[in-house]
Amino acid sequence: MSALHIKKGATRHSAYNLRPNFSDVQERHTIAVLVENEPGVLARVIGLFSGRGYNIESLTVAEVDHTGHLSRITIVTTGTPQVIEQIKAQLGRIVSVHDVHDLTVEGPSVERELAMLKVVGDGEKRVEALRLADIFRANVVDSTLTSFVFEITGAPDKIDAFADLMRPLGLAEIARTGVAALLRGD
Amino acid sequence: MTREMTGAKMVVQALKDQGVDTVFGYPGGAVLPIYDEIFQQNDIRHILVRHEQGAVHAAEGYARSTGKPGVALVTSGPGATNAVTGLTDALLDSIPIVVLTGQVPTFMIGSDAFQEADTVGITRPCTKHNWLVKETDKLASTIHEAFHVATAGRPGPVLIDIPKDVQFANGEYQGPKPSASHYHPTVKGDMQEITELVAAMETAKKPVFYTGGGVINSGPAASQLLRELVEATGFPITSTLMGLGAYPASGDNWIGMLGMHGLYEANMAMHDCDLMINIGARFDDRITGRIDAFSPDSKKAHIDIDPSSINKVIRVDIPIVGDVAHVLEDILKVWKSRGRKTDSANVAQWQAQISDWRKVNCLAFTQEGKTIKPQHALARLEELTKDHDRYITTEVGQHQMWAAQYLGFEDPNRFMTSGGLGTMGYGFPASIGVQMAHPDALVINVAGEASWLMNMQEMGTATQYRLPVKQFILNNERLGMVRQWQELLHGERYSHSWSEALPDFVKLAEAFGAKGILCSDPADLDDAIMEMINHDGPVIFDCLVAKHENCFPMIPSGKAHNEMLLGEAETQGVIDSKGSVLV
Ligand SMILES: Cc1ncc(C[n+]2csc(CCOP(=O)(O)OP(=O)(O)O)c2C)c(N)n1
Ligand SMILES: [Mg+2]
């Protein structure tokens, strides 16, 4: 009946496979977003990520220019190159966003995070915790006879490593700020 | 110019200063001060709708038919939540509208006050941008900025939430001035990319223009330039549902709408082309069909003002971020300066191939017997109205696709339909917005009986304001498009796709003080349509049509452009399990 010879049921792939040409390697990118410091701006950014199904590994935000009413949001995200491009383009579309920088692409950049770890214990473990803290250049910011609160700054993997070591030594609680990042050089 | 006045007065003043002549709205406690100001002036007409969803769709109809932003005014809480569908519709179709909502007074926000809703929270994902204004001094500048944001770059809906105390308080009124904000999207395309596109056009053997709503949004100049470019190059042109009219349906190079229910020749051309020039369209899933089989051998160029549209779905070779009119102007300039070259011999052969495809005559139907075929009803409507100053809106379903297939659009801004969101209930209020903007034009809403019922309360608006909108209902007593999918995908189990207990549409019209026309016999159709056209007032035209007609051609979900179904005989077991999860 048709002029075509349609191969019925010939579809091998789901049409949801939207990006067959694009690499599906997951990449980790650190993106700095300069936004107007106004109510709701963080909700816009977070809503974009949840609404479109993007990942957030870490997100930090604080005002960086009081007179210009600008805040800097640093987002660490993972996705295929295609998704990363979309994330940047979609961020750029938000009216309150001034600037989007992919530090991973524009890099090299330095990344730092601050963490505080409460380690509870006594005896050998307590001594060992203190010794390791020294090696990692973590400071003791609070102590009792049975606990320490360490403060450590560094790249996220350094903090991960320190936390891993503290775990058997009585790590009770950890608070992390998320990543702040800047491009190197001028 | 600064003057001291109340927030409520500022709202009206700012709208006037923005050139607004019509506001669609519905009052309530949280906007009473603004309504009081509206009462005391005559520059802005307020149209009282019957449901806030209607106000927003009417504003969309106004915007799409004029190119100017549409304005709606609603109260807090339920007024605002009723506006959400219209906002989402405008977001997906990139329609510039400004919605003003009342809010409980600032000191009560967060207390679950009467008719309090977190309006900016609810509408954040369905607006291009929104604002909660907490100081009267900032109200006027926010409204001016809202108009700028709604219309600059890729247009879209914006919302301003205004607490009642802000409306009562006095503040300094600021007149409009060039936007001081950082928001000024790029309109000029990159010359290097444009030159690359021109070079590709010079050597293309099988080029096709694939145009979309972006051409219309860019303004009349864009359509003019598009026509010039198409005539000068002789390349064939197809368009999405949203772009119909940018290039005239009667134009020599027009090959019809593309996509899921697009024309055979258009989809085949898209599949087989060697150069695809996407102008202001967005590779929507209704257009591409199966992604990995989408136009496999073509070089693709994409002109779009929104960088996020580029490479979102389909990877393109020549991305051009800019406003369509600006970019087309540059393309023409560069193409002319390089000697107006095309591979005319091969393009002629390509056109001949397309003519062969056209011979399939994919829209053919036979009107026989005593039942009106919906296609026939639209073909007659086209014949009898095409010489009028005509605007068409539609609801959503089979009738919408048939309208796109069987009506010819010669100019931009003449076809208003819910493309991205597919909102049943859009067409009727949109027709009211269109008629307000074009009082003397023939405005017809091509409707399905089920969609039409979704906002039928707007009959009250149409009769109150004596708006002669024609409601052309293709009544198949079915949720036809749903039924079609159930037939193809769900073993002909027609779960809840009947329109049961339908009203008598003629009596319904009369109950609202309008005219009703019933037509069921093909022999009466022309006279009945003429009666509808000639009646000076709103009409409900109940056109009883064949109940089980399906809409073809159809690219089933998960299939490629060259796997179109052309008719009933091809529909058995055609969508496989992977395709069936798609909508
Ligand atoms: C608000 C809304 N609800 C549900 C749908 C799903 N839907 C798409 S078409 C359709 C049937 C429309 O029936 P009708 O208006 O009679 O048009 P027909 O297809 O029969 O021409 C439905 C229910 C929709 N698009 N919008
Ligand atoms: Mg129907």
JSON list of C-alpha atoms in Angstrom, two decimals, chain B residues 191 193-204 207 209 225-235 253 275 277 326-344 347:
[
{"chain": "B", "resi": 191, "resn": "MET", "atom": "CA", "xyz": [30.73, 35.40, 10.91]},
{"chain": "B", "resi": 193, "resn": "GLU", "atom": "CA", "xyz": [30.29, 29.97, 11.19]},
{"chain": "B", "resi": 194, "resn": "ILE", "atom": "CA", "xyz": [28.03, 31.89, 8.85]},
{"chain": "B", "resi": 195, "resn": "THR", "atom": "CA", "xyz": [30.67, 31.77, 6.14]},
{"chain": "B", "resi": 196, "resn": "GLU", "atom": "CA", "xyz": [31.06, 28.05, 6.70]},
{"chain": "B", "resi": 197, "resn": "LEU", "atom": "CA", "xyz": [27.33, 27.60, 6.25]},
{"chain": "B", "resi": 198, "resn": "VAL", "atom": "CA", "xyz": [27.35, 29.64, 3.05]},
{"chain": "B", "resi": 199, "resn": "ALA", "atom": "CA", "xyz": [30.19, 27.51, 1.73]},
{"chain": "B", "resi": 200, "resn": "ALA", "atom": "CA", "xyz": [28.17, 24.39, 2.50]},
{"chain": "B", "resi": 201, "resn": "MET", "atom": "CA", "xyz": [25.15, 25.89, 0.74]},
{"chain": "B", "resi": 202, "resn": "GLU", "atom": "CA", "xyz": [27.22, 26.55, -2.36]},
{"chain": "B", "resi": 203, "resn": "THR", "atom": "CA", "xyz": [28.11, 22.89, -2.80]},
{"chain": "B", "resi": 204, "resn": "ALA", "atom": "CA", "xyz": [25.08, 21.13, -1.32]},
{"chain": "B", "resi": 207, "resn": "PRO", "atom": "CA", "xyz": [19.85, 20.84, 0.86]},
{"chain": "B", "resi": 209, "resn": "PHE", "atom": "CA", "xyz": [15.69, 24.35, 5.18]},
{"chain": "B", "resi": 225, "resn": "LEU", "atom": "CA", "xyz": [14.57, 37.39, 4.83]},
{"chain": "B", "resi": 226, "resn": "LEU", "atom": "CA", "xyz": [13.74, 33.69, 4.92]},
{"chain": "B", "resi": 227, "resn": "ARG", "atom": "CA", "xyz": [11.53, 34.07, 1.87]},
{"chain": "B", "resi": 228, "resn": "GLU", "atom": "CA", "xyz": [14.25, 35.96, 0.07]},
{"chain": "B", "resi": 229, "resn": "LEU", "atom": "CA", "xyz": [16.85, 33.32, 0.90]},
{"chain": "B", "resi": 230, "resn": "VAL", "atom": "CA", "xyz": [14.60, 30.44, -0.15]},
{"chain": "B", "resi": 231, "resn": "GLU", "atom": "CA", "xyz": [13.64, 32.06, -3.45]},
{"chain": "B", "resi": 232, "resn": "ALA", "atom": "CA", "xyz": [17.23, 33.04, -4.20]},
{"chain": "B", "resi": 233, "resn": "THR", "atom": "CA", "xyz": [18.70, 29.60, -3.52]},
{"chain": "B", "resi": 234, "resn": "GLY", "atom": "CA", "xyz": [15.80, 27.47, -4.71]},
{"chain": "B", "resi": 235, "resn": "PHE", "atom": "CA", "xyz": [16.28, 25.11, -1.79]},
{"chain": "B", "resi": 253, "resn": "ASN", "atom": "CA", "xyz": [9.72, 25.61, -2.51]},
{"chain": "B", "resi": 275, "resn": "LEU", "atom": "CA", "xyz": [22.70, 19.68, 4.12]},
{"chain": "B", "resi": 277, "resn": "ILE", "atom": "CA", "xyz": [19.77, 24.12, 7.71]},
{"chain": "B", "resi": 326, "resn": "HIS", "atom": "CA", "xyz": [20.25, 39.04, 12.12]},
{"chain": "B", "resi": 327, "resn": "VAL", "atom": "CA", "xyz": [21.78, 35.75, 11.02]},
{"chain": "B", "resi": 328, "resn": "LEU", "atom": "CA", "xyz": [19.70, 35.46, 7.84]},
{"chain": "B", "resi": 329, "resn": "GLU", "atom": "CA", "xyz": [20.70, 38.97, 6.87]},
{"chain": "B", "resi": 330, "resn": "ASP", "atom": "CA", "xyz": [24.36, 38.05, 7.24]},
{"chain": "B", "resi": 331, "resn": "ILE", "atom": "CA", "xyz": [23.92, 34.77, 5.38]},
{"chain": "B", "resi": 332, "resn": "LEU", "atom": "CA", "xyz": [22.35, 36.61, 2.46]},
{"chain": "B", "resi": 333, "resn": "LYS", "atom": "CA", "xyz": [25.07, 39.23, 2.51]},
{"chain": "B", "resi": 334, "resn": "VAL", "atom": "CA", "xyz": [27.89, 36.69, 2.50]},
{"chain": "B", "resi": 335, "resn": "TRP", "atom": "CA", "xyz": [26.21, 34.43, -0.05]},
{"chain": "B", "resi": 336, "resn": "LYS", "atom": "CA", "xyz": [25.65, 37.34, -2.43]},
{"chain": "B", "resi": 337, "resn": "SER", "atom": "CA", "xyz": [29.16, 38.70, -1.99]},
{"chain": "B", "resi": 338, "resn": "ARG", "atom": "CA", "xyz": [30.57, 35.28, -2.89]},
{"chain": "B", "resi": 339, "resn": "GLY", "atom": "CA", "xyz": [28.68, 35.27, -6.16]},
{"chain": "B", "resi": 340, "resn": "ARG", "atom": "CA", "xyz": [25.27, 33.70, -5.32]},
{"chain": "B", "resi": 341, "resn": "LYS", "atom": "CA", "xyz": [26.45, 30.18, -5.99]},
{"chain": "B", "resi": 342, "resn": "THR", "atom": "CA", "xyz": [24.49, 26.96, -5.66]},
{"chain": "B", "resi": 343, "resn": "ASP", "atom": "CA", "xyz": [24.89, 23.56, -7.28]},
{"chain": "B", "resi": 344, "resn": "SER", "atom": "CA", "xyz": [21.77, 24.24, -9.29]},
{"chain": "B", "resi": 347, "resn": "VAL", "atom": "CA", "xyz": [19.50, 20.90, -6.52]}
]
